[in-house]
Short mmCIF file of C-alpha atoms in Angstrom, two decimals:
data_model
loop_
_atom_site.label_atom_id
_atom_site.label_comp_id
_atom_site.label_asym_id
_atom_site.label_seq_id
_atom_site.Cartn_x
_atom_site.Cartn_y
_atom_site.Cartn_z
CA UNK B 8 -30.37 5.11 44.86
CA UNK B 9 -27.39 5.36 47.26
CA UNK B 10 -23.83 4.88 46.18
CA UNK B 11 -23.35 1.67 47.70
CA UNK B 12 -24.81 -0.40 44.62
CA UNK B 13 -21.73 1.28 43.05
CA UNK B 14 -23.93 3.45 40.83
CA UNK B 15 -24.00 7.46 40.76
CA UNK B 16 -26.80 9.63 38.75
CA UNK B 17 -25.22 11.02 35.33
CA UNK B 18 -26.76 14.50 35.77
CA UNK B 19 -27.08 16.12 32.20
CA UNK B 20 -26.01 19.91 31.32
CA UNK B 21 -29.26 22.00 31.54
CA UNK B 22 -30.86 20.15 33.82
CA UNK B 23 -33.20 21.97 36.58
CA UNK B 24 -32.36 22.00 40.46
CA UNK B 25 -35.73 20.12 40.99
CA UNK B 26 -33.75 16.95 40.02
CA UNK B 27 -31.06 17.27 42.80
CA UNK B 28 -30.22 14.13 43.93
CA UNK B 29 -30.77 13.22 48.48
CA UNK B 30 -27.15 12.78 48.44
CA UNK B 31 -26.83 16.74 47.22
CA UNK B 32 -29.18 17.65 49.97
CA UNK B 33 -27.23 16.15 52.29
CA UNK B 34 -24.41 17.90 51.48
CA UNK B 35 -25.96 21.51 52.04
CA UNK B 36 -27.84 21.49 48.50
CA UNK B 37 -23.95 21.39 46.83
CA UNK B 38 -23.72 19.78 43.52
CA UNK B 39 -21.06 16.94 43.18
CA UNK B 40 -18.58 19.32 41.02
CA UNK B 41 -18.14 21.61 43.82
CA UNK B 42 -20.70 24.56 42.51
CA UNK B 43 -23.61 25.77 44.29
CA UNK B 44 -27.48 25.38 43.95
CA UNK B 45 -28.36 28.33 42.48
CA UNK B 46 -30.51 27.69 39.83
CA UNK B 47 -27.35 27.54 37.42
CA UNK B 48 -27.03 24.40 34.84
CA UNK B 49 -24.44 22.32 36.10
CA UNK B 50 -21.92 20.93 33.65
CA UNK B 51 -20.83 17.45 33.80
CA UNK B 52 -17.11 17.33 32.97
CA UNK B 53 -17.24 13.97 31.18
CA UNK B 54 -20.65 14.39 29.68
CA UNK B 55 -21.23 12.66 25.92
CA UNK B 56 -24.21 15.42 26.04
CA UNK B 57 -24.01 19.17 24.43
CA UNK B 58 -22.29 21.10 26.47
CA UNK B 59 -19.50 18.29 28.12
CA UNK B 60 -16.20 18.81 27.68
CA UNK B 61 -13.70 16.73 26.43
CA UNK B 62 -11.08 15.22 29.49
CA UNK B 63 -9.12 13.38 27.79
CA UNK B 64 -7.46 11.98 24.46
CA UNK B 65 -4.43 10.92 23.38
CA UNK B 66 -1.92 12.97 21.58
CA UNK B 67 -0.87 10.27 18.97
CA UNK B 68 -4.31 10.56 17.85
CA UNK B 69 -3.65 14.30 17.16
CA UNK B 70 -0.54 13.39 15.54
CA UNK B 71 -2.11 11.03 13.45
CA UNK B 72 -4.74 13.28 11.58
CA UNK B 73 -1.75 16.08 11.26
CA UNK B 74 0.17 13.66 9.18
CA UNK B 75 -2.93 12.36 7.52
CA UNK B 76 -3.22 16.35 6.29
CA UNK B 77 0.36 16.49 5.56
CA UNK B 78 0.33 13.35 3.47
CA UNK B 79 -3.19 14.27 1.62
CA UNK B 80 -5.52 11.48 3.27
CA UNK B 81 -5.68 8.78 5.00
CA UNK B 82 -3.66 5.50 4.76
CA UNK B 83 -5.65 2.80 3.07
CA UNK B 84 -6.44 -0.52 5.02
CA UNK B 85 -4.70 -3.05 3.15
CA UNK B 86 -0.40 -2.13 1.94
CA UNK B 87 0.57 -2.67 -1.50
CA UNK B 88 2.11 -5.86 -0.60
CA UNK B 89 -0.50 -7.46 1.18
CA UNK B 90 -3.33 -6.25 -1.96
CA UNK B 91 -0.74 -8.28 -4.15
CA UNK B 92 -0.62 -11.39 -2.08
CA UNK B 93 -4.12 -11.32 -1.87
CA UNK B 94 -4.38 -11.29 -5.23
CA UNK B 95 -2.19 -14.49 -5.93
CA UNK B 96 -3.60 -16.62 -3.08
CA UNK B 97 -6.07 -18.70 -4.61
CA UNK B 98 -9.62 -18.42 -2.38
CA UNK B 99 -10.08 -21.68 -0.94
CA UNK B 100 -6.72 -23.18 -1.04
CA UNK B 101 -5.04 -20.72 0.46
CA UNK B 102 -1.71 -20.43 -0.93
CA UNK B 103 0.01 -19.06 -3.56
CA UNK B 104 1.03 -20.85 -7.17
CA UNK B 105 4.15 -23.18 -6.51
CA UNK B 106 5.44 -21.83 -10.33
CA UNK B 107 5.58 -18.23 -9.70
CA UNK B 108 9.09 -17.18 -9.40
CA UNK B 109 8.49 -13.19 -9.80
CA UNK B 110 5.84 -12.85 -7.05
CA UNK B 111 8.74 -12.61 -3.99
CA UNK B 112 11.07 -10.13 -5.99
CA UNK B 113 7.95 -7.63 -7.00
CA UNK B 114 6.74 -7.99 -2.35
CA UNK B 115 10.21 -6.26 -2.27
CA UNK B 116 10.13 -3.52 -5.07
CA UNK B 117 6.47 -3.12 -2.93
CA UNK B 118 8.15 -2.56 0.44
CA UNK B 119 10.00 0.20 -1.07
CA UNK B 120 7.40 1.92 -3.39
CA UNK B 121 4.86 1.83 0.47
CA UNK B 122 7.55 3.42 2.57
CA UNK B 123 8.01 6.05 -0.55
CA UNK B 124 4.24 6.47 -0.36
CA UNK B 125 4.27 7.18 3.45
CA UNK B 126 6.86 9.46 2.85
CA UNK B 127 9.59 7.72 4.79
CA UNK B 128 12.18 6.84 2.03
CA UNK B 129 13.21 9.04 -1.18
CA UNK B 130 15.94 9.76 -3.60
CA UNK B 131 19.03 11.70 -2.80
CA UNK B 132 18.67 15.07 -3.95
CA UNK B 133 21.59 15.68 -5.64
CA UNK B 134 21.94 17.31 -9.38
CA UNK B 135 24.49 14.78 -10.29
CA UNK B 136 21.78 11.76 -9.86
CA UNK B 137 20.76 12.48 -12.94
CA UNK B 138 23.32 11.27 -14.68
CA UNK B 139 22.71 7.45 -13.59
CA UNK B 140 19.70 5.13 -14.73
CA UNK B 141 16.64 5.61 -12.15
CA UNK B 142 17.55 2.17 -10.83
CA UNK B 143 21.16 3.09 -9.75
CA UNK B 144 19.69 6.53 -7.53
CA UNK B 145 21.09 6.66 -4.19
CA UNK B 146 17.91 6.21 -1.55
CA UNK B 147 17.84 7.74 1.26
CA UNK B 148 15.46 7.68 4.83
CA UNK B 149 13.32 10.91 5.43
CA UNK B 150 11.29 9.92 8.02
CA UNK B 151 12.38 7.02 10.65
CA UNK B 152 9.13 7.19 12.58
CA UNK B 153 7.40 3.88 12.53
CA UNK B 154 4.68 3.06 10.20
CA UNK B 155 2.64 0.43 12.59
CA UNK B 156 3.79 -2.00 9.85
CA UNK B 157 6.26 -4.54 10.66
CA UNK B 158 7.84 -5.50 7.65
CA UNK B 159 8.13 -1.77 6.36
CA UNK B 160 9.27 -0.74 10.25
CA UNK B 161 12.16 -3.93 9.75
CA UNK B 162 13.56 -2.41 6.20
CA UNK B 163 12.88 0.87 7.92
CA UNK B 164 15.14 0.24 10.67
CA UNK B 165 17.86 -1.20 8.46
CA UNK B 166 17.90 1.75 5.84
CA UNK B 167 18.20 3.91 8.95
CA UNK B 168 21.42 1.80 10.06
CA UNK B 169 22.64 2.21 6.24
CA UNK B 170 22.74 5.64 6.27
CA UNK B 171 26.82 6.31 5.55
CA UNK B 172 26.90 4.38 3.26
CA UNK B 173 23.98 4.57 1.33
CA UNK B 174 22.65 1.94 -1.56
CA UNK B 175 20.34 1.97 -5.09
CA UNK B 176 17.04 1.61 -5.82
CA UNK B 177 18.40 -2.04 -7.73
CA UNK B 178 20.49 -2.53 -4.89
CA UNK B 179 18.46 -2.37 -1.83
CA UNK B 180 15.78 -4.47 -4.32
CA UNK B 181 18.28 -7.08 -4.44
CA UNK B 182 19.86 -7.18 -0.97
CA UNK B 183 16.15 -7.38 0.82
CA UNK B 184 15.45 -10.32 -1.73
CA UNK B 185 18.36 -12.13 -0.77
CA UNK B 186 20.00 -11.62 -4.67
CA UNK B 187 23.76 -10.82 -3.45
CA UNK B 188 27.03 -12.67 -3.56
CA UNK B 189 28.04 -10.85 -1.07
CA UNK B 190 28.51 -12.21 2.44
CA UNK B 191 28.67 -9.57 4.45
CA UNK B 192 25.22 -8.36 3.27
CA UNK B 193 23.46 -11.53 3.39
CA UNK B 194 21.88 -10.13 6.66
CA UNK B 195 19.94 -7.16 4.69
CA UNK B 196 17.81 -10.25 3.49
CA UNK B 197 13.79 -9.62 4.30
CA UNK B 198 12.47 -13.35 5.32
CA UNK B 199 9.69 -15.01 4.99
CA UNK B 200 7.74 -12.02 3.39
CA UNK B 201 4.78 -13.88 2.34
CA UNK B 202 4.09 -15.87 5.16
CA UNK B 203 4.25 -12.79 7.73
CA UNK B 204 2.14 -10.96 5.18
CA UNK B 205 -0.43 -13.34 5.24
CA UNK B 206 -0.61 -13.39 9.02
CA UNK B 207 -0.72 -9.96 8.80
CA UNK B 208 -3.93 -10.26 7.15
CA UNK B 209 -5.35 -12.73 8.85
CA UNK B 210 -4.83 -10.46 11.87
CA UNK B 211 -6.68 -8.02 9.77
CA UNK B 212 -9.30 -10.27 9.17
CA UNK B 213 -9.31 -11.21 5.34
CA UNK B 214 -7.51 -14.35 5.93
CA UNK B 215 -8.01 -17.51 8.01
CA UNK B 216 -5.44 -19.57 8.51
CA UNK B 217 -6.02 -23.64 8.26
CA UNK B 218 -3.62 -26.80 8.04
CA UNK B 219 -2.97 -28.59 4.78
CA UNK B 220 -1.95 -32.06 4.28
CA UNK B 221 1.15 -32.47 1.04
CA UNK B 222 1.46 -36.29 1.06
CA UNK B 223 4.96 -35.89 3.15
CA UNK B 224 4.41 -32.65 5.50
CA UNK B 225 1.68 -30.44 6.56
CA UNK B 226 1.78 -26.83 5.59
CA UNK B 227 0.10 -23.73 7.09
CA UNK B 228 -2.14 -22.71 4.35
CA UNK B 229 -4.56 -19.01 4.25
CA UNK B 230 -7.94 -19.08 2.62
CA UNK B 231 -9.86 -16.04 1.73
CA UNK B 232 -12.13 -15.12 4.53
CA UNK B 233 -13.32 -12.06 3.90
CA UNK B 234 -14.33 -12.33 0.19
CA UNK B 235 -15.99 -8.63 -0.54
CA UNK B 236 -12.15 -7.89 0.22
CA UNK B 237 -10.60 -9.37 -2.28
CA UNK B 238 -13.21 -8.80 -4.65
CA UNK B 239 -12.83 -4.94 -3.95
CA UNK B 240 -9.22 -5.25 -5.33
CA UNK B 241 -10.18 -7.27 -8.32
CA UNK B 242 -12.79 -4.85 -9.11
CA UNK B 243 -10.14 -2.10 -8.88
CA UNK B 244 -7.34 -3.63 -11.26
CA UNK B 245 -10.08 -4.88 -14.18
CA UNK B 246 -12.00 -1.33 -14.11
CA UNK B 247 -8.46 0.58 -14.50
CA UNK B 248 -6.96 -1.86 -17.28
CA UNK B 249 -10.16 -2.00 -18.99
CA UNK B 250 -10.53 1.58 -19.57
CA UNK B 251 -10.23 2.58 -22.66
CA UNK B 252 -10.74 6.20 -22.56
CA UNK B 253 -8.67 9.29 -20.45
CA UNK B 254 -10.69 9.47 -17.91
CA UNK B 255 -10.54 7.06 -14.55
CA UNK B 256 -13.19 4.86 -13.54
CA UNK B 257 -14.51 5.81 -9.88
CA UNK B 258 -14.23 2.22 -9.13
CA UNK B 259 -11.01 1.84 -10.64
CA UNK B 260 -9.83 3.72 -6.67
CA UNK B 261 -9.80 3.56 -3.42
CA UNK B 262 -12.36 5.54 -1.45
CA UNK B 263 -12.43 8.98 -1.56
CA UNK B 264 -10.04 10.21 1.10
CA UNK B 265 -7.21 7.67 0.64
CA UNK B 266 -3.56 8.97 0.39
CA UNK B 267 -2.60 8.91 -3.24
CA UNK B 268 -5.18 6.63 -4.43
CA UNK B 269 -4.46 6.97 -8.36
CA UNK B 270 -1.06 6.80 -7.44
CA UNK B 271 -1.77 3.62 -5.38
CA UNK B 272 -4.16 2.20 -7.96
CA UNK B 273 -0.76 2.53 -10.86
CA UNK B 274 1.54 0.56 -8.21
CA UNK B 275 -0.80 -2.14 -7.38
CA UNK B 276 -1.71 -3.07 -11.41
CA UNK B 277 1.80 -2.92 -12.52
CA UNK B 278 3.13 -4.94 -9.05
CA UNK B 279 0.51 -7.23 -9.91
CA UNK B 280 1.65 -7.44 -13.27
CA UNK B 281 5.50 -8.23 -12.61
CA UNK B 282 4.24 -10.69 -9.90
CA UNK B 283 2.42 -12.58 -12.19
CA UNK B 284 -0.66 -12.73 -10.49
CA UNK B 285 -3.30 -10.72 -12.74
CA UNK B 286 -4.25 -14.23 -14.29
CA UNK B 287 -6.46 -14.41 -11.32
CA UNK B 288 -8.05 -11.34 -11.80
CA UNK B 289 -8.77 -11.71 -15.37
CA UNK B 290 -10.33 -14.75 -15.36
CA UNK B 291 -13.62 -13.87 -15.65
CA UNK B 292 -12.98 -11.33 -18.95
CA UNK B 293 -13.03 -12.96 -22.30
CA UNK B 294 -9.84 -13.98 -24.29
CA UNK B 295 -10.21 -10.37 -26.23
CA UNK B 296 -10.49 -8.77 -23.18
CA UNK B 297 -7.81 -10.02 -21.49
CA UNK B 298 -5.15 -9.25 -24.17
CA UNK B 299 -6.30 -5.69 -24.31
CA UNK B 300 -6.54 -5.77 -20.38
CA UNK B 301 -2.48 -7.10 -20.50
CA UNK B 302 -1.69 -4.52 -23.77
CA UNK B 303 -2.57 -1.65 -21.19
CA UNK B 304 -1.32 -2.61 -18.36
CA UNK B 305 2.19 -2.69 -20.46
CA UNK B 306 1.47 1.00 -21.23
CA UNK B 307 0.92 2.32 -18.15
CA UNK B 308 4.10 0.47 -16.97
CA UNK B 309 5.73 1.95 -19.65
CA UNK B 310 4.93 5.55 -18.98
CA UNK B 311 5.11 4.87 -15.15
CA UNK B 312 8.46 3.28 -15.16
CA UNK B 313 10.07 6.40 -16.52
CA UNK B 314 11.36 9.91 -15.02
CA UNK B 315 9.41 12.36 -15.52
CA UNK B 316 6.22 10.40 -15.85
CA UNK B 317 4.85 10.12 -19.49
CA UNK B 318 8.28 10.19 -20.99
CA UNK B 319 8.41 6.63 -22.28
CA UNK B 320 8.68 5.73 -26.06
CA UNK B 321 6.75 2.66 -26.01
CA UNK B 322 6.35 -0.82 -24.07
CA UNK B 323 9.15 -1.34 -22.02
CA UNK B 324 9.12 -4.95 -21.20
CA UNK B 325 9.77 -7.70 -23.47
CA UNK B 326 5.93 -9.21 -23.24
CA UNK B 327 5.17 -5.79 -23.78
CA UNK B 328 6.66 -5.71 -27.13
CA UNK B 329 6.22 -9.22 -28.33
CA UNK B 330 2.05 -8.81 -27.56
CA UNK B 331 2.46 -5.21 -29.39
CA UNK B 332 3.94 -7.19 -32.36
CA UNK B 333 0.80 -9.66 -32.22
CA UNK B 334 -1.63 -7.09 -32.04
CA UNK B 335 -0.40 -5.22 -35.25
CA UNK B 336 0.60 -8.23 -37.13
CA UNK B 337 -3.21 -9.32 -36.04
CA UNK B 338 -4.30 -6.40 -37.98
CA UNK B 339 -6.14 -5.14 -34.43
CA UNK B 340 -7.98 -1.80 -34.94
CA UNK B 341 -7.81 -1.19 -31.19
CA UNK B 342 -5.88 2.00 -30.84
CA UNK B 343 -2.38 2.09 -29.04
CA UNK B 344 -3.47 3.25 -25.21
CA UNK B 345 -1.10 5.56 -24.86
CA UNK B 346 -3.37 8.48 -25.72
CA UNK B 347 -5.64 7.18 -22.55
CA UNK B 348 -2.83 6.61 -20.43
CA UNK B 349 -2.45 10.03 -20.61
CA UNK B 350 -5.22 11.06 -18.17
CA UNK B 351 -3.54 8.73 -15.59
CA UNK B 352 -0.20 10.11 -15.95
CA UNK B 353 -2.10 14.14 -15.49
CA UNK B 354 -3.90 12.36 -11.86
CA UNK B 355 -0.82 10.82 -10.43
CA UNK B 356 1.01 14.73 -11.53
CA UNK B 357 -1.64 16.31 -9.66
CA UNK B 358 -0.90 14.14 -6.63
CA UNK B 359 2.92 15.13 -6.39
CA UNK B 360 3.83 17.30 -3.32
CA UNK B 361 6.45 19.44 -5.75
CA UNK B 362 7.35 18.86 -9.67
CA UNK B 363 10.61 17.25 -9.02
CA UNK B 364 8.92 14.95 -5.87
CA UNK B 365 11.93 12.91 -5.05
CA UNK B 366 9.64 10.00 -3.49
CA UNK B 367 7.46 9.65 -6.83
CA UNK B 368 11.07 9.59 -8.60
CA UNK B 369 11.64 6.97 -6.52
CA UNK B 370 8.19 4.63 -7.06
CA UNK B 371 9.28 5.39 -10.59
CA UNK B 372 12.58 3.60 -10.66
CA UNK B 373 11.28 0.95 -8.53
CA UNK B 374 8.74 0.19 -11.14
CA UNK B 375 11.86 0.51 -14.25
CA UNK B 376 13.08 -2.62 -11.52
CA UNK B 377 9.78 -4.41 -11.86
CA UNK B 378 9.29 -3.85 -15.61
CA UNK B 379 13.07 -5.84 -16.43
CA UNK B 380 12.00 -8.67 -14.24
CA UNK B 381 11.07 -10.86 -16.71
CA UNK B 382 14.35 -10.50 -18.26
CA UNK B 383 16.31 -10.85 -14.80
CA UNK B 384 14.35 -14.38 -13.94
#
């Protein structure tokens, strides 16, 4: 077997000298790396055998598991924002509810809460902050490497231009939603969100997209392509607000590894919550069910949309209260869930870098944001 086919023999480390090849013996009984015949295993530099040795890799790759340490696992598939969007497309339609008027405002407070999460974004730390309301907190940018996401790279980018003269957590809310009177700001406005998110994940594979007919124009529209997806996330938010005990389900999370995954599992129900889309998740729980399912997802956003965590008094949103009021004038024995909330709140602790984790300070006035947004629409 010459070289002119184009092929050479792979020799493999510990091999004999019996299976020297007629080109070797040509060349004085030399082995191709340059090391004599002496009875000596050869090694094969670029061997996938024991004993080959590793000539090459790239150093991003290195980088990447360093950060994975540094941020306690690896980053999960799907971001916040697209695990919401995928929960208010409906399967086979493809598109999300013409009605819901909370869903863009929550993709926002998401953007922020993911960068927070990847450690790119977090409070100012300044003793005097603590004097304003968690939603007017100065942010700040930590970390301006890219995240391989576009839309988080985009607000990235333009908190990074921001920097002397910084905003709030409300503020920057507002200006990437497109909320300001302001004309000079206008241009801080994030656009399109959904659509590019739902390309997104039809690049990822969990979307297709197809073209829809609407009488008068044709629209782009996604359907659900990968269903076990989707399902996944459903699974997630029903086993976590149907808990009715301290301790978390283990399919209530992510899989094991996943940066932050209790914290991740909090921020997706109560996004999901002030988006309006948990409807679709519910709907195959009973009518009892899905008022208890709704009566804990208000406490955990109450306890979660707080500084420190825990702190809250009660149900901070104005559902919150009125289905608290329904449930006692009902006469319901179901306990109030704060005492199983509690566990959660311990998890998400025991996931904080520090006690006074400026980042987590930050998810938590992002969520105050989310929990008034049925008052600001």
């Amino acid at each position: 077997m010459s070289s002119a086919g184009g092929l050479s023999r792979r020799r493999v480390a510990n091999a004999s000298t019996s299976s020297v090849s007629g080109d070797d013996l040509a060349n004085g009984g030399r082995h191709t790396n340059g090391s004599a015949s002496n009875g000596l295993a050869a090694t094969h530099a670029g061997s996938a055998f024991e004993g080959g040795n590793k000539i090459a890799c790239d150093p991003r790759d290195l980088d990447q598991d360093r950060e994975d340490t540094r941020k306690g696992g690896k980053l999960p598939r799907l971001t916040i924002m697209e695990e919401v969007l995928l929960l208010g497309i409906k399967d086979k339609h493809g598109y999300l509810s013409f009605w819901n008027d909370s869903i863009s405002y929550a993709l926002r407070g998401c953007i922020l809460i993911e960068l927070a999460l990847r450690r790119r974004i977090a409070l100012v730390k300044d003793a005097n902050r603590r004097k304003n309301p968690l939603p007017d907190r100065l942010v700040e940018v930590i970390d301006d490497r890219h995240t391989g996401e576009t839309i988080l790279d985009e607000t990235l980018k333009m908190m990074k231009a921001q920097e002397s003269e910084k905003f709030t957590i409300n503020s920057w809310i507002d200006l990437l939603s497109g909320e300001t009177w302001n004309v000079m700001k206008i241009g801080y406005q994030l656009k399109q969100v959904r659509e590019r998110l739902a390309k997104g994940l039809v690049d990822k594979g969990v979307l297709r997209t197809e073209k829809r007919n609407f009488l008068l124009f044709d629209m782009a529209t996604h359907p659900v392509a990968d269903v076990r997806t989707k399902e996944s996330i459903i699974t997630r938010v029903v086993a976590l607000l149907t808990a009715t005990t301290s301790t978390i389900p283990p399919n209530a999370l992510d899989k094991e590894g996943t940066q932050s995954r209790v914290t991740r599992a909090v921020c997706l129900a109560c996004a999901a919550y002030a988006a309006s889309v948990l409807d679709n998740a519910f709907g195959r729980l009973t009518y009892e069910d899905r008022e208890a399912a709704f009566q804990r997802c208000d406490e955990v956003l109450a306890e979660f949309a707080c500084w420190p965590f825990g702190s809250s008094a009660g149900p901070n949103t104005a559902s919150g209260r009125r289905r608290e009021a329904v449930r006692i004038g009902m006469g319901s024995a179901l306990p109030s869930g704060r005492e199983s909330v509690l566990g959660l709140v311990q998890e998400v602790k025991r996931e904080m870098s520090e006690e006074e984790d400026l980042g987590f300070e930050l998810i938590a006035g992002v969520l105050e944001v989310l929990s008034k947004l049925d008052s600001l629409l």
